[in-house]
Each structure stands twice: as C-alpha cells, then as structure tokens.
Coordinates of C-alpha atoms and ligand atoms in Angstrom, one line a residue:
M235 CA 0.0 0.0 0.0
K236 CA 1.2 3.5 -0.7
L237 CA 0.0 6.0 2.0
L238 CA 0.0 9.8 2.1
V239 CA 0.4 10.9 5.8
T240 CA -0.3 14.6 6.3
G241 CA 1.1 16.4 9.4
G242 CA 3.6 13.6 9.9
A243 CA 6.2 15.9 11.5
G244 CA 3.8 16.4 14.4
F245 CA 3.1 14.3 17.5
I246 CA 0.6 11.6 16.4
G247 CA 1.5 11.7 12.7
S248 CA 5.2 10.9 13.3
N249 CA 4.3 8.1 15.7
F250 CA 1.9 6.7 13.0
I251 CA 4.7 6.9 10.4
Y252 CA 7.1 4.9 12.6
Y253 CA 4.3 2.4 13.4
I254 CA 3.5 1.8 9.7
L255 CA 7.2 1.6 8.5
D256 CA 7.8 -0.9 11.3
K257 CA 4.7 -3.1 10.8
Y258 CA 4.5 -3.2 7.0
T259 CA 8.0 -3.4 5.5
G260 CA 6.4 -3.4 2.0
D261 CA 4.4 -0.3 2.4
E262 CA 5.5 3.1 1.1
V263 CA 4.8 6.3 3.0
V264 CA 4.9 9.9 1.8
C265 CA 4.6 12.6 4.4
I266 CA 3.5 16.1 3.6
D267 CA 4.0 18.7 6.3
V268 CA 4.4 22.4 6.1
L269 CA 6.4 22.4 9.4
T270 CA 4.5 24.9 11.5
Y271 CA 5.7 25.7 15.0
A272 CA 4.4 22.2 15.9
G273 CA 6.1 20.3 13.1
N274 CA 9.7 19.2 13.6
Y275 CA 11.8 17.6 10.8
S276 CA 14.2 16.1 13.3
T277 CA 11.4 13.9 14.6
L278 CA 11.5 12.1 11.3
E279 CA 15.3 11.7 11.1
E280 CA 15.1 7.9 11.5
A281 CA 12.2 7.7 9.0
V282 CA 14.1 9.5 6.3
K283 CA 16.8 6.8 6.4
N284 CA 14.1 4.3 5.3
K285 CA 13.9 3.8 1.5
N286 CA 10.1 3.4 1.7
F287 CA 9.7 6.9 3.2
K288 CA 9.7 10.3 1.5
F289 CA 9.2 13.8 3.1
V290 CA 7.6 16.6 1.2
K291 CA 7.5 20.1 2.7
G292 CA 4.2 21.6 1.8
D293 CA 0.9 23.0 2.8
I294 CA -2.3 20.9 2.5
T295 CA -4.3 24.1 1.6
D296 CA -2.0 24.6 -1.4
R297 CA -4.3 23.0 -4.1
Q298 CA -1.8 23.0 -6.9
L299 CA 1.0 21.4 -4.9
V300 CA -1.4 18.8 -3.5
N301 CA -2.7 17.9 -6.9
E302 CA 0.8 17.6 -8.3
L303 CA 1.8 15.3 -5.5
F304 CA -1.3 13.1 -6.0
E305 CA -0.7 12.9 -9.7
A306 CA 2.9 11.9 -9.3
E307 CA 2.6 9.5 -6.4
K308 CA -0.7 7.7 -7.1
F309 CA -1.6 7.0 -3.4
D310 CA -3.8 4.1 -2.3
A311 CA -4.8 5.9 0.9
V312 CA -4.6 9.3 2.6
V313 CA -4.5 9.7 6.4
N314 CA -5.0 13.4 7.4
F315 CA -3.4 14.3 10.6
A316 CA -2.4 17.8 9.5
A317 CA -4.1 20.4 11.7
E318 CA -3.8 23.2 14.1
S319 CA -4.3 21.2 17.3
H320 CA -4.0 23.3 20.4
V321 CA -7.2 24.6 22.0
D322 CA -5.5 27.5 23.8
R323 CA -4.1 28.8 20.5
S324 CA -7.5 28.6 18.9
I325 CA -8.9 30.9 21.5
E326 CA -6.1 33.4 20.8
N327 CA -6.3 33.2 17.0
P328 CA -9.0 31.1 15.4
E329 CA -8.4 31.9 11.7
V330 CA -5.6 29.6 10.9
F331 CA -7.6 26.8 12.5
L332 CA -10.4 27.3 10.0
K333 CA -8.0 27.5 7.1
T334 CA -6.0 24.4 7.8
N335 CA -8.5 22.2 9.5
I336 CA -11.5 22.8 7.2
L337 CA -10.2 24.1 3.9
G338 CA -7.1 21.8 4.0
T339 CA -9.5 18.8 4.5
Q340 CA -11.5 19.9 1.4
V341 CA -8.3 20.2 -0.8
L342 CA -7.2 16.7 0.2
M343 CA -10.6 15.2 -0.5
D344 CA -10.9 16.9 -3.9
A345 CA -7.6 15.4 -4.8
C346 CA -8.7 12.0 -3.6
L347 CA -11.7 12.2 -5.9
K348 CA -9.7 13.6 -8.8
Y349 CA -7.0 11.0 -8.7
G350 CA -9.1 8.0 -7.6
V351 CA -7.6 7.4 -4.1
K352 CA -9.3 4.3 -2.6
R353 CA -9.5 5.5 1.0
Y354 CA -9.5 8.9 2.7
H355 CA -9.2 8.8 6.5
Q356 CA -9.9 11.9 8.7
V357 CA -8.2 11.9 12.1
S358 CA -10.7 13.7 14.3
T359 CA -11.2 14.2 18.0
D360 CA -13.6 13.5 20.8
E361 CA -13.8 17.3 21.3
V362 CA -16.4 17.5 18.5
Y363 CA -18.9 16.1 21.1
G364 CA -18.4 19.0 23.5
D365 CA -18.2 17.9 27.1
L366 CA -19.8 15.7 29.7
P367 CA -20.8 16.6 33.3
L368 CA -18.4 15.6 36.1
D369 CA -21.1 14.0 38.2
R370 CA -22.4 11.6 35.6
P371 CA -19.7 8.9 35.2
D372 CA -22.4 6.7 33.5
L373 CA -22.4 9.0 30.4
L374 CA -19.9 8.4 27.6
F375 CA -19.5 9.7 24.0
T376 CA -20.7 7.3 21.4
E377 CA -20.6 7.8 17.6
T378 CA -24.2 9.0 17.7
T379 CA -23.7 11.6 20.4
P380 CA -24.7 15.0 18.8
I381 CA -21.9 17.3 17.7
K382 CA -21.7 20.3 20.1
T383 CA -18.5 22.1 20.1
S384 CA -16.9 24.5 22.7
S385 CA -13.7 26.0 21.2
P386 CA -12.8 27.3 17.7
Y387 CA -10.5 24.3 17.5
S388 CA -13.3 21.7 18.1
A389 CA -15.6 23.7 15.9
S390 CA -13.1 23.5 13.0
K391 CA -12.6 19.8 13.5
A392 CA -16.4 19.2 13.6
S393 CA -16.8 21.3 10.5
A394 CA -14.2 19.1 8.7
D395 CA -16.0 15.9 9.9
L396 CA -19.3 17.1 8.5
L397 CA -17.6 17.9 5.2
V398 CA -16.1 14.4 5.1
L399 CA -19.5 12.8 5.6
A400 CA -20.9 15.1 2.9
Y401 CA -18.2 14.1 0.4
H402 CA -19.0 10.5 1.2
R403 CA -22.7 10.9 0.6
T404 CA -22.7 13.3 -2.3
F405 CA -19.6 12.4 -4.2
G406 CA -19.1 8.8 -3.1
L407 CA -15.7 9.5 -1.5
N408 CA -14.5 6.3 0.3
A409 CA -14.0 8.0 3.6
T410 CA -13.7 7.1 7.3
I411 CA -13.4 9.2 10.5
S412 CA -11.8 8.4 13.8
R413 CA -12.6 10.4 16.9
C414 CA -10.0 9.8 19.6
S415 CA -9.5 11.0 23.2
N416 CA -6.3 12.7 24.5
N417 CA -3.1 11.0 23.4
Y418 CA 0.2 11.0 25.2
G419 CA 3.7 9.6 24.5
P420 CA 6.9 10.5 22.6
Y421 CA 7.2 13.6 20.4
H422 CA 4.2 15.3 22.1
F423 CA 4.7 19.1 21.7
P424 CA 5.6 20.9 24.9
E425 CA 2.6 23.1 24.9
K426 CA 0.2 20.2 25.9
L427 CA -0.5 19.2 29.5
I428 CA 1.6 16.1 30.0
P429 CA 4.9 17.2 28.2
L430 CA 4.5 20.8 29.7
M431 CA 4.3 19.4 33.2
I432 CA 7.2 16.9 32.7
I433 CA 9.4 19.7 31.2
N434 CA 8.5 22.2 33.9
V435 CA 9.3 19.7 36.7
L436 CA 12.6 19.0 35.0
N437 CA 13.3 22.7 34.8
N438 CA 12.0 23.3 38.4
K439 CA 9.4 25.8 37.1
P440 CA 5.8 26.3 38.4
L441 CA 3.1 23.9 37.1
P442 CA 0.2 25.9 35.8
V443 CA -3.0 24.0 36.5
Y444 CA -6.1 25.7 35.0
G445 CA -9.0 26.3 37.4
K446 CA -9.2 23.7 40.1
G447 CA -7.6 20.9 38.1
E448 CA -10.8 18.9 38.3
N449 CA -11.4 18.6 34.5
V450 CA -11.2 15.1 33.3
R451 CA -9.6 13.7 30.1
D452 CA -9.5 10.1 28.8
W453 CA -5.8 9.4 28.1
L454 CA -4.6 6.9 25.5
Y455 CA -1.0 6.0 24.7
V456 CA -0.2 7.2 21.2
T457 CA 0.7 3.9 19.6
D458 CA -2.8 2.6 20.6
H459 CA -4.3 5.4 18.6
C460 CA -2.0 4.5 15.7
S461 CA -3.1 0.9 15.7
A462 CA -6.7 2.0 15.7
I463 CA -6.2 4.2 12.7
D464 CA -4.3 1.5 10.9
L465 CA -7.2 -0.9 11.4
I466 CA -9.8 1.6 10.2
V467 CA -7.8 2.6 7.1
R468 CA -7.5 -1.1 6.1
N469 CA -10.8 -2.6 7.3
G470 CA -13.1 0.2 8.3
R471 CA -16.4 0.7 6.5
A472 CA -16.7 3.7 4.3
G473 CA -18.9 6.5 5.6
E474 CA -18.4 5.4 9.2
V475 CA -17.2 7.2 12.3
Y476 CA -15.2 5.2 14.9
N477 CA -14.6 6.4 18.5
V478 CA -11.2 5.6 20.0
G479 CA -10.5 5.9 23.7
G480 CA -8.6 4.3 26.6
N481 CA -11.3 4.0 29.3
N482 CA -8.8 5.8 31.3
E483 CA -10.3 8.9 32.8
K484 CA -8.1 11.1 35.0
T485 CA -8.4 14.6 36.5
N486 CA -5.8 17.0 35.5
I487 CA -4.5 17.4 39.0
F488 CA -4.1 13.6 39.3
I489 CA -1.9 13.7 36.1
V490 CA 0.2 16.5 37.5
K491 CA 0.7 14.8 40.9
T492 CA 1.6 11.5 39.1
I493 CA 4.3 13.3 37.1
I494 CA 5.6 15.0 40.3
K495 CA 5.8 11.7 42.1
E496 CA 7.5 9.9 39.3
L497 CA 10.1 12.5 39.1
G498 CA 10.6 12.9 42.8
A499 CA 9.7 16.6 42.8
S500 CA 7.6 18.7 45.3
E501 CA 3.9 19.5 45.0
D502 CA 4.8 23.0 46.0
L503 CA 5.5 23.5 42.3
I504 CA 1.7 23.4 41.6
T505 CA 0.2 26.8 40.8
Y506 CA -3.5 27.2 40.1
V507 CA -4.0 29.7 37.3
T508 CA -7.0 31.4 35.5
D509 CA -9.1 28.8 33.8
R510 CA -9.3 28.2 30.0
K511 CA -12.2 30.1 28.5
G512 CA -15.1 27.7 27.7
H513 CA -13.1 24.9 29.3
D514 CA -14.6 21.4 28.6
L515 CA -15.3 19.6 31.9
R516 CA -15.0 15.9 31.0
Y517 CA -14.3 13.7 28.0
A518 CA -15.0 10.0 28.1
I519 CA -15.2 7.7 25.1
D520 CA -17.2 4.6 24.4
S521 CA -15.1 2.6 21.9
T522 CA -17.3 -0.5 21.7
K523 CA -17.8 -0.1 18.0
I524 CA -14.2 -0.3 16.9
Q525 CA -13.6 -3.1 19.5
N526 CA -16.4 -5.2 18.2
E527 CA -16.2 -4.4 14.5
L528 CA -12.4 -4.3 14.0
G529 CA -11.1 -6.1 17.0
W530 CA -9.1 -3.1 18.3
K531 CA -7.9 -3.0 21.9
P532 CA -5.6 -0.7 23.7
Q533 CA -2.3 -2.4 24.7
I534 CA -0.7 0.1 27.1
N535 CA -2.2 0.9 30.4
F536 CA -1.7 4.4 32.0
E537 CA 0.7 3.3 34.7
D538 CA 3.2 1.9 32.1
G539 CA 2.4 4.6 29.5
I540 CA 3.2 7.5 31.7
K541 CA 6.5 5.9 32.9
K542 CA 7.5 5.3 29.3
T543 CA 6.6 8.9 28.4
I544 CA 8.5 10.4 31.3
K545 CA 11.5 8.2 30.4
W546 CA 11.3 9.4 26.8
Y547 CA 11.5 13.0 27.8
L548 CA 14.4 12.3 30.1
D549 CA 16.3 10.4 27.3
N550 CA 15.5 13.0 24.6
K551 CA 16.3 16.3 26.2
P552 CA 17.9 17.8 23.0
W553 CA 14.6 17.3 21.2
W554 CA 12.5 19.4 23.6
E555 CA 15.3 21.7 24.7
E556 CA 15.6 23.0 21.2
I557 CA 11.9 23.7 21.1
V558 CA 11.5 25.4 24.5
S559 CA 14.5 27.6 24.0
G560 CA 13.2 29.0 20.6
E561 CA 10.0 30.8 19.6
Y562 CA 8.0 28.7 22.1
K563 CA 9.5 30.8 24.9
N564 CA 7.6 33.8 23.6
Y565 CA 4.4 31.8 23.4
Y566 CA 4.9 30.5 27.0
D567 CA 5.5 34.0 28.4
K568 CA 2.4 35.4 26.6
M569 CA 0.1 32.5 27.7
Y570 CA 1.4 32.1 31.3
G571 CA 3.2 35.3 32.1
N572 CA 0.2 37.1 33.7
R573 CA -2.2 34.2 34.2
Ligands
NAD121 P1 0.5 18.5 16.2 O1 0.1 19.9 16.4 O2 1.5 17.9 17.1 O3 0.9 18.3 14.7 C1 0.3 18.8 13.6 C2 1.2 18.7 12.4 O4 0.5 19.2 11.3 C3 2.5 19.5 12.5 O5 3.6 18.7 12.1 C4 2.2 20.7 11.6 O6 3.4 21.2 11.0 C5 1.3 20.1 10.5 N1 0.5 21.1 9.8 C6 -0.2 22.1 10.4 N2 -0.8 22.8 9.4 C7 -0.4 22.2 8.2 C8 -0.7 22.5 6.9 N3 -1.5 23.5 6.5 N4 -0.2 21.7 5.9 C9 0.6 20.7 6.2 N5 0.9 20.4 7.5 C10 0.4 21.1 8.5 O7 -0.9 17.7 16.3 P2 -1.2 16.2 16.9 O8 -1.4 16.3 18.4 O9 -0.2 15.3 16.4 O10 -2.6 15.9 16.2 C11 -2.7 15.3 14.9 C12 -4.2 15.2 14.6 O11 -4.8 14.4 15.5 C13 -4.9 16.5 14.5 O12 -5.8 16.5 13.4 C14 -5.7 16.5 15.8 O13 -6.9 17.3 15.7 C15 -6.0 15.1 16.0 N6 -6.1 14.6 17.4 C16 -5.2 14.9 18.4 C17 -5.3 14.4 19.7 C18 -4.3 14.6 20.7 O14 -4.5 14.3 21.9 N7 -3.1 15.3 20.4 C19 -6.4 13.6 20.0 C20 -7.4 13.3 19.0 C21 -7.2 13.8 17.7
DAU122 O1 -9.4 15.2 23.4 C1 -8.6 15.2 22.3 C2 -7.9 16.6 22.2 O2 -6.9 16.5 23.3 C3 -7.2 16.8 20.9 O3 -8.2 17.0 19.9 C4 -6.4 18.1 21.0 O4 -5.7 18.3 19.8 C5 -5.4 18.0 22.1 O5 -4.6 19.2 22.2 C6 -6.1 17.7 23.4 O6 -6.9 18.8 23.9 P1 -7.0 19.3 25.4 O7 -7.4 20.6 25.5 O8 -7.7 18.3 26.2 O9 -5.4 19.1 25.8 P2 -4.4 20.0 26.6 O10 -3.1 19.2 26.8 O11 -4.2 21.4 26.0 O12 -5.1 20.1 28.0 C7 -5.4 19.0 28.8 C8 -6.1 19.4 30.0 O13 -5.2 20.1 30.9 C9 -7.2 20.5 29.8 O14 -8.3 20.3 30.7 C10 -6.5 21.8 30.1 C11 -5.5 21.5 31.2 N1 -4.3 22.2 31.2 C12 -3.6 22.3 30.0 C13 -2.4 23.1 29.9 C14 -1.6 23.2 28.6 C15 -3.8 22.8 32.3 O15 -4.4 22.7 33.4 N2 -2.6 23.5 32.3 C16 -1.9 23.7 31.1 O16 -0.9 24.4 31.1

C-alpha cells in the first residue's frame, strides 16, 4: 500500500509513520507537512533513512501542490493528521484553524476524488462532542452523540467531519473518520498538558493548573491510537465514524501529581491559574464499535504509558530543549506570564 500521511512531523502523525514503517515493510509512506511551530523535521530523522519513506515540505491548503503530489505518487490511501491542534491557541487566534482544519481537508478530499484514491481517513477528535458533566460517570461519548463544540479548535474539527461525511454521501468518497481522546507519548509538543508538566518539573518551574484541576480527560497512549487508525484505514467501513479511547479517565490534578511523584519533585510547584475560556469539563469515550467491529484493543495501560513517556522526555532532552529555547519561549511568556 502507498500511503500519504499529512502532518507527519507532528506528534501523532510521526508516531503513525514509525508504526507503519515498522509493521508493514512493503508499504510506502509519503509525508506532507508544512512544518508549522508544531512540526519538527528532526522527529522524522530515523524515517528519512528508510527507502520506503519520503518527506515533502508543503501546505495541505495549497491545491496546486497537493494535486501535483497526488498525480505523481498515485496514493492508495490518505490519512489526514495535519491540523492546528491546540485549544488555547485557537482561543487566541481562530483563523488559521479554519483554514488548515477545514479548507485543508477539502483540498485533500478533492484530490482523492480527482486521482481515484481508494480510502481517505480523517483523524478527528472526541472534542467534537463537546463535554460531559463531572457528576455523571455513566455518560460516555458514542458515535451517535450529537456534535456540540466548545472551542474554535473543536468547531473547526467538527466542520471538517461534516464535510467528510458530505463528500462521502454526495460524491461517493470512500472516507472514514476516527474520533480519539487525549493522546500522550513520545514527540508530544511541549505546549500540551503532559509534556508541559514533565518539562516544567525538570526545569524546576511552576506547574500551571487551570481552574481547580478537576477537569477530566480520557488518556490513550499514542501507539494505541496508531493501531486503531491502521485498522480503520485497512478494514473500516466507508462513511463510518469510529470512536477511539482508553477507558482511562483522570483529572488534570491527578496527572500533574503523578508526574511530580514519578520525578521525585515537590507538590509546591503546583500553581493554580486562571481557567481556560469555555473549558470542557470531561471527555469519556465509548469505543465499543471499533472493538467489536475491527477487534481493536488498547495495549498500554496508563501506569506503564506515563512511565515510558517520562523516560522518553528524560532520554530525549535535546529534542525538547531546542523547542523550549526558541519561539516557544515567547508563546509561553504570553500565555502564562500574567495568568
Ligand atoms: P500536532 O500539532 O502535534 O501536529 C500537527 C502537524 O500538522 C504539525 O507537524 C504541523 O506542522 C502540521 N501542519 C499544520 N498545518 C499544516 C498545513 N496547513 N499543511 C501541512 N501540515 C500542516 O498535532 P497532533 O497532536 O499530532 O494531532 C494530529 C491530529 O490528531 C490533529 O488532526 C488533531 O486534531 C488530532 N487529534 C489529536 C489528539 C491529541 O491528543 N493530540 C487527539 C485526537 C485527535
Ligand atoms: O481530546 C482530544 C484533544 O486533546 C485533541 O483533539 C487536541 O488536539 C489535544 O490538544 C487535546 O486537547 P486538550 O485541550 O484536552 O489538551 P491539553 O493538553 O491542552 O489540556 C489537557 C487538560 O489540561 C485540559 O483540561 C486543560 C488542562 N491544562 C492544559 C495546559 C496546557 C492545564 O491545566 N494547564 C496547562 O498548562
């Protein structure tokens, strides 16, 4: 199979590329990534040594470039990870979220139709369902939960999902969608909760917990997300949405305290800061459909996954030190300076 992976220099896309190159030695993978602040070419330095891998620097909203790439490469499948992915940034500046996440999706799907690509997969998020109350643990997101978004980020992802379903119904595009909960693991960009807290502990900096730290996320180790996408791309039914989640709900404060404990630091580092605007309370995924239909099951429990993740950040300091010492420093000062 020849796959186009978009956004493969980011967190989940890069993990997916390594997953595929490792599992299918006969597959070819092309990655298109424009290398925004969140994309890092060095993340792919092992992949570029593989003869079955090719990197193209480019923007998924650039129709001409995308069409030329599709014409030249004749992909069997496209997996779209490319996106603006950080909720806090979408609250500061929504526009680029609409451009990349919605129009980029359209450009890719048009190219799939034009060049006869057999499968288009949209990597979406549980955030399209909005949030669940904290005091109703019985409620979970299923694939039929209505779309009800909170942030410009989730609204852009939901818009893209609706467009994918419309392209399936109206133009017969062979498309699937996955909606996954919060991922964690190697190459996670330092702006997100888990890497931010690990790096701040290692740098003996305050740990900024939004609100009271009671919000709940359902954490899934990134390779378990990759295996789910792989199954959907190969065996999923066209026009279907598949929820992917870890059955692993944790409050933010639990996550922060776990990281502190693993690293032998002091809880005095915890600093409660102004809450995120429109902050979703709780996400929880029912992944019965993908488990029953495609036989997917998460392999890594949270206790092991968080240890592996912390170890990765300890072993790969140059990767994140380069990020946090650059432009990211300005972002951090702006977001957390007066919070
Ligand atoms: P990320 O921010 O780490 O990476 C995004 C990548 O996309 C970067 O490499 C960036 O350079 C690239 N990109 C951005 N705009 C582009 C454009 N116009 N053209 C080409 N490349 C572009 O994001 P992530 O956390 O790896 O998320 C990947 C996908 O998974 C996103 O679609 C996100 O919505 C979805 N998702 C993420 C999570 C999570 O927990 N991180 C959970 C569920 C779904
Ligand atoms: O649920 C899937 C989504 O998970 C993905 O679609 C998004 O791309 C991904 O970024 C993630 O969104 P969240 O907003 O849940 O992730 P984030 O790491 O930004 O925040 C996790 C929780 O931690 C959230 O309740 C906000 C809180 N938080 C976050 C940061 C960065 C803090 O308390 N302090 C922080 O400094």
